[in-house]
Coordinates of N, CA and C in Angstrom, one line a residue:
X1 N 0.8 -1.2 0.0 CA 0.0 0.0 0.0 C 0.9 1.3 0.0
X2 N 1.5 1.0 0.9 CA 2.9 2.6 0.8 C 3.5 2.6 -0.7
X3 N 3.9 1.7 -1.0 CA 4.2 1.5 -2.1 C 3.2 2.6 -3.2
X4 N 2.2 1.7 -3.0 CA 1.6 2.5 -4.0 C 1.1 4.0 -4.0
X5 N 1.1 4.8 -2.9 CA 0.8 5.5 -2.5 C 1.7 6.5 -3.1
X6 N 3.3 6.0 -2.7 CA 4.2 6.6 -3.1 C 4.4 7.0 -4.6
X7 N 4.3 5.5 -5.4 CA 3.9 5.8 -6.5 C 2.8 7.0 -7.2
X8 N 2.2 7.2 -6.4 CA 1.1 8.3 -6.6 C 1.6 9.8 -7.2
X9 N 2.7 9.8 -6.2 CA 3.4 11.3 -6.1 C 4.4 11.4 -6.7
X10 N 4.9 10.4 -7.5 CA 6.5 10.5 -8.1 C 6.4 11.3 -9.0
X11 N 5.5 11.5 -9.8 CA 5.7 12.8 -10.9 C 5.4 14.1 -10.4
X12 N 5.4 14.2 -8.9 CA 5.5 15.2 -8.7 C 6.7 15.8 -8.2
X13 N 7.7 15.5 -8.8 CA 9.0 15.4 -8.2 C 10.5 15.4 -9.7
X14 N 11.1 16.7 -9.9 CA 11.2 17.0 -10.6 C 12.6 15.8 -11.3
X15 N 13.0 15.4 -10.1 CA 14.2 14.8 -10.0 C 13.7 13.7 -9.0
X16 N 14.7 12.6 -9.6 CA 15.0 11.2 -8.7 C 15.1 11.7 -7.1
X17 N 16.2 12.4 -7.2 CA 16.9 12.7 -5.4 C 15.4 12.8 -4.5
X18 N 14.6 13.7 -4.8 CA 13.7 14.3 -3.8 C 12.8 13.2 -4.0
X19 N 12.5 12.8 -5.2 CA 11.3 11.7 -4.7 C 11.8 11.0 -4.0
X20 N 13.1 10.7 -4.0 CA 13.4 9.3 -3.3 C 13.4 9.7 -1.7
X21 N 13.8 10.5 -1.7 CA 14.0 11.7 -0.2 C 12.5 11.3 0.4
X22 N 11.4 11.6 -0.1 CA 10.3 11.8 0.1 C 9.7 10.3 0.8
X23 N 9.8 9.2 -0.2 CA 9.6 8.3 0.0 C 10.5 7.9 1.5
X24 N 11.5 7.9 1.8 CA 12.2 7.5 3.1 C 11.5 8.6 3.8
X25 N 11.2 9.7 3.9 CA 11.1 10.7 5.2 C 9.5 10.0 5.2
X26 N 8.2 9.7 4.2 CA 7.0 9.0 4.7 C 7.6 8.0 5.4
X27 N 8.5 6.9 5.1 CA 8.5 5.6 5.6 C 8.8 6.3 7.4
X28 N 10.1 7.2 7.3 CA 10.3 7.1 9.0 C 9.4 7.7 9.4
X29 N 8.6 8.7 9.2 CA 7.5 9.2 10.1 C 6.4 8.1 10.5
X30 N 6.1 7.4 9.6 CA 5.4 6.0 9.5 C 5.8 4.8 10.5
X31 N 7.4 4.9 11.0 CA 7.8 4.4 11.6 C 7.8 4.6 13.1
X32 N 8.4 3.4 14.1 CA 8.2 3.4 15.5 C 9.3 4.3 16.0
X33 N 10.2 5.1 15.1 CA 10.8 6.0 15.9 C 10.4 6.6 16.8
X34 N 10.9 6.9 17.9 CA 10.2 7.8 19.1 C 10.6 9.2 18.7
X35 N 11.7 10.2 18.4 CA 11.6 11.2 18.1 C 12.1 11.1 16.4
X36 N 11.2 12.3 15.8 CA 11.5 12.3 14.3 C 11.6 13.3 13.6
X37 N 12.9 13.6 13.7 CA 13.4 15.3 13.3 C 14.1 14.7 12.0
X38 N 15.0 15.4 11.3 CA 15.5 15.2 9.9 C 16.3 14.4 10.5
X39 N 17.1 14.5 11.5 CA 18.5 13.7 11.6 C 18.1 12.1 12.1
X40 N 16.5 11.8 12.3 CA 16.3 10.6 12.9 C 16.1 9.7 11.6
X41 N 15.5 10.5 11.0 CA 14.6 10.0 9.5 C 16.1 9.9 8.7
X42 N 16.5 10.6 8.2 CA 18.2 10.5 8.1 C 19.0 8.8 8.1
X43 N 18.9 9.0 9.5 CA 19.6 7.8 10.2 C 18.6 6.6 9.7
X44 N 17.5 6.4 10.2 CA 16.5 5.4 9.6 C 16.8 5.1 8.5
X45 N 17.2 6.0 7.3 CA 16.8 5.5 5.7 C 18.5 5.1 6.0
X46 N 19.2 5.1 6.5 CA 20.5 5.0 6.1 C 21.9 6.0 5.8
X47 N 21.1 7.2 6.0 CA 22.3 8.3 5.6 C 23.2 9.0 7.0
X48 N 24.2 9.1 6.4 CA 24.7 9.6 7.3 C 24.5 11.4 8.2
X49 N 24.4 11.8 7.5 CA 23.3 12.9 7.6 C 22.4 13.7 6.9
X50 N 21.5 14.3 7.8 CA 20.1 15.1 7.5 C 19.6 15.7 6.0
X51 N 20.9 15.7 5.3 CA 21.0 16.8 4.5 C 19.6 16.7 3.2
X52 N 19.7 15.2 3.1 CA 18.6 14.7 1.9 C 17.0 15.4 2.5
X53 N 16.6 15.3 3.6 CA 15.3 15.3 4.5 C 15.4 16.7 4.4
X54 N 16.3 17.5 4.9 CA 16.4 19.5 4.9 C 16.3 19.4 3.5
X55 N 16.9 19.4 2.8 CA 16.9 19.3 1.5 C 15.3 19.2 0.7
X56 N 14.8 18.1 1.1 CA 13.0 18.0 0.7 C 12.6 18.8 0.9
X57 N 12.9 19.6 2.5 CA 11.9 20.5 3.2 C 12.0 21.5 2.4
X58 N 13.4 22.0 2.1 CA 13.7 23.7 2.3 C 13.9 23.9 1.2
X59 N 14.5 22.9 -0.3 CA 14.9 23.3 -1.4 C 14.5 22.8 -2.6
X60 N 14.5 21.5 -2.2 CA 13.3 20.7 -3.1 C 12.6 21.3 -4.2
X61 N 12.1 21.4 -5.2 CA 10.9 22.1 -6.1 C 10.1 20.5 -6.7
X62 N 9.1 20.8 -5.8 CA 8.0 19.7 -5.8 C 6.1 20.3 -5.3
X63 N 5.4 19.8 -6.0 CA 4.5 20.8 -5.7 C 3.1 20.0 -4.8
X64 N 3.5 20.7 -3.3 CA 3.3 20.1 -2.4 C 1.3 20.3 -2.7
X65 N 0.5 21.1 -3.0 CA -0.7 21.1 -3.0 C -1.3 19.8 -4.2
X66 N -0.5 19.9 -5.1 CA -0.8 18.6 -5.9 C -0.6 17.2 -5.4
X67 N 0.3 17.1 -4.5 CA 0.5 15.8 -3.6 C -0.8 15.6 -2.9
X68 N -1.4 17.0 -2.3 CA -2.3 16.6 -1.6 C -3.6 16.3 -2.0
X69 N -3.5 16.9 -3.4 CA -4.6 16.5 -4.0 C -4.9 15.2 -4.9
X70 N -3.7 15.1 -5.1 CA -3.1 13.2 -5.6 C -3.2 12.0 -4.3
X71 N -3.2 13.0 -3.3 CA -3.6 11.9 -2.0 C -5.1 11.8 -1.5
X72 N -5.4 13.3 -2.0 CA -7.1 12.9 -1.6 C -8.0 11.9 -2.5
X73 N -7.5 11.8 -4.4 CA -8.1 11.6 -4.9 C -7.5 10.1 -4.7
X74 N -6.7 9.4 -4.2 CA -6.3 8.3 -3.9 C -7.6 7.6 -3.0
X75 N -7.1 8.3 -1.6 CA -8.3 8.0 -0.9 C -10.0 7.8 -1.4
X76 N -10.4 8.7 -2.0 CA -11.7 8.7 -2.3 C -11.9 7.2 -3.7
X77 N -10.8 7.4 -4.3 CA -11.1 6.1 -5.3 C -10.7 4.8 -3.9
X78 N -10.4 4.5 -3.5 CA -9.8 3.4 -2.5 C -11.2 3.5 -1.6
X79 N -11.3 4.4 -0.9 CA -12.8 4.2 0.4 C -14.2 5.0 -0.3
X80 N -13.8 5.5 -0.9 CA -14.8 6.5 -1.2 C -16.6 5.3 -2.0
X81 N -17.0 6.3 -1.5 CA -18.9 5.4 -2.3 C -20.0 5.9 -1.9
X82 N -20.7 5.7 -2.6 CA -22.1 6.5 -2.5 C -22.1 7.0 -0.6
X83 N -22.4 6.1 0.4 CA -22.4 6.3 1.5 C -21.1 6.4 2.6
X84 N -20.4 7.2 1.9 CA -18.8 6.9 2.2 C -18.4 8.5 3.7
X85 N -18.9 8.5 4.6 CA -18.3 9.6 5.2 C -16.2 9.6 5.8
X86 N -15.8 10.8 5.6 CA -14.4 10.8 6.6 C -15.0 12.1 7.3
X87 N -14.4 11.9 8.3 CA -14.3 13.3 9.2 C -13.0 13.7 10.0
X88 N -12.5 15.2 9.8 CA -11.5 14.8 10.4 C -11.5 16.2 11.3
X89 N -11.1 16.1 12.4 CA -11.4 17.3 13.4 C -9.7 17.7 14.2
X90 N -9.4 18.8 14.2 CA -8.5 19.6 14.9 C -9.0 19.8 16.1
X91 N -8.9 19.0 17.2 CA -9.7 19.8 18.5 C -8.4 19.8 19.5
X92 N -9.0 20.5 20.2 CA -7.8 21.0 21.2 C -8.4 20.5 22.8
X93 N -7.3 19.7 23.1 CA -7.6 19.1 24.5 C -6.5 19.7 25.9
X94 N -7.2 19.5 26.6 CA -6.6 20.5 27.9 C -5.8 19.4 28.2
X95 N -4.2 20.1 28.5 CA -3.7 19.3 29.1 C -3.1 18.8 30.4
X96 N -3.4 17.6 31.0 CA -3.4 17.5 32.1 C -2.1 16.9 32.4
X97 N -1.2 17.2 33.2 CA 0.2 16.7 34.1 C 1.5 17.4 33.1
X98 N 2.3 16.9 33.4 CA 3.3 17.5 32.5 C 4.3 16.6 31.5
X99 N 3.6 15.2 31.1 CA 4.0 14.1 30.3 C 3.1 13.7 28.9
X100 N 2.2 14.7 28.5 CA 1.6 14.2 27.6 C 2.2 14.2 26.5
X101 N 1.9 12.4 25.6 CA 2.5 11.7 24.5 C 1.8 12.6 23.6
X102 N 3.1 12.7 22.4 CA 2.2 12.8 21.3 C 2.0 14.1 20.7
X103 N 2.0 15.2 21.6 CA 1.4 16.9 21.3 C 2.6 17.5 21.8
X104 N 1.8 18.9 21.1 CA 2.6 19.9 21.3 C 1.7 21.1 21.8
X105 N 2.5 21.8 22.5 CA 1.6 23.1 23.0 C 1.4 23.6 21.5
X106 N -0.3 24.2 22.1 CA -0.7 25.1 21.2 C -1.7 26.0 21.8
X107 N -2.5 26.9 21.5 CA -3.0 27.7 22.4 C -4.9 27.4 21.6
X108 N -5.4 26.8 21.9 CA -7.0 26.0 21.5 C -7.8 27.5 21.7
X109 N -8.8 27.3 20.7 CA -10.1 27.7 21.3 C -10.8 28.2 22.3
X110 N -10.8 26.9 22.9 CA -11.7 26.7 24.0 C -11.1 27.6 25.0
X111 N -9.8 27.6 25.5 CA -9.3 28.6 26.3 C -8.3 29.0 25.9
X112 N -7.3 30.1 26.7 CA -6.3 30.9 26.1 C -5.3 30.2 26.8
X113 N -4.7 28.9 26.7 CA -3.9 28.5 27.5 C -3.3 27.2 26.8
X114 N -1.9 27.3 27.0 CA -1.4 26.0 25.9 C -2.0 24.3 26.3
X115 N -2.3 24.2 25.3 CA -2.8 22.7 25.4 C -2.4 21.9 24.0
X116 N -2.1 20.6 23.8 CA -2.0 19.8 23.5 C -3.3 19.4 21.9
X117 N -2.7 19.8 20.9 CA -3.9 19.3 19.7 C -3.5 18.3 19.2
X118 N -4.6 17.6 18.8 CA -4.7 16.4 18.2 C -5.3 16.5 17.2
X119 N -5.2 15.5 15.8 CA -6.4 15.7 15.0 C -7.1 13.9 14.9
X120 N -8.2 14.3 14.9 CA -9.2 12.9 15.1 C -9.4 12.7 13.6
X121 N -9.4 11.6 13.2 CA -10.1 11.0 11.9 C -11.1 9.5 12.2
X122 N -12.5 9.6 11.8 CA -12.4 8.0 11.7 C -14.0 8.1 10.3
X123 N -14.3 7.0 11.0 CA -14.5 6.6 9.5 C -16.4 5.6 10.2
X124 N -17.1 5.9 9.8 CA -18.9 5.2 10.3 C -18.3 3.6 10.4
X125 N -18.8 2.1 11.2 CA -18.7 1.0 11.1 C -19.7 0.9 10.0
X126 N -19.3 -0.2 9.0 CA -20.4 -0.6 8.4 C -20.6 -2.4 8.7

């Protein structure tokens, strides 16, 4: 499935280097790494340093809104159907102790005070 996914996006990518860049920086985010900055993703694919992953980020010429629209239209042919709902919500949860997995401060809505966002997706049982 990554596979193919990846496949999806390769002509969006003007040059070999960054698609290939791209494809390792999905796989390590995808991965059990516990922290995942360029130099982890880096190490994961095998390189010795960050430079390929900065590289995607900062200099790359690949056109990141067509990715996402080559990802949406993926999804909707794969799940999509007559009674097909996704929902996907940004909500902001208060956070409680000083260990929370996962988030980052952000300052929510609901109050003026950093908390922890999440974004929820799921999908009706059928």
């Amino acid at each position: 499935m990554l596979a193919e996914v990846l496949g999806c996006f390769a002509a969006r990518f003007g040059r070999v280097e960054p698609r290939r860049a791209a494809g390792e920086f999905v796989t390590g985010l995808l991965s059990d790494l516990e922290v995942k900055t360029c130099w982890q993703l880096a190490e994961q694919a095998g390189h010795a340093r960050p430079d390929a992953m900065q590289r995607l980020l900062y200099r790359a010429v690949w056109d990141a809104d067509a990715v996402r629209d080559d990802l949406r239209q993926l999804i909707a042919d794969r799940f999509g159907g007559r009674d097909a709902v996704l929902a996907v919500d940004e909500t902001g949860d208060l956070k409680k102790g000083i260990h929370t997995v996962g988030a980052r401060d952000a300052v929510t809505a609901q109050v003026c005070s950093p908390a922890p966002v999440g974004s929820w997706t799921c999908a009706p049982r059928t």
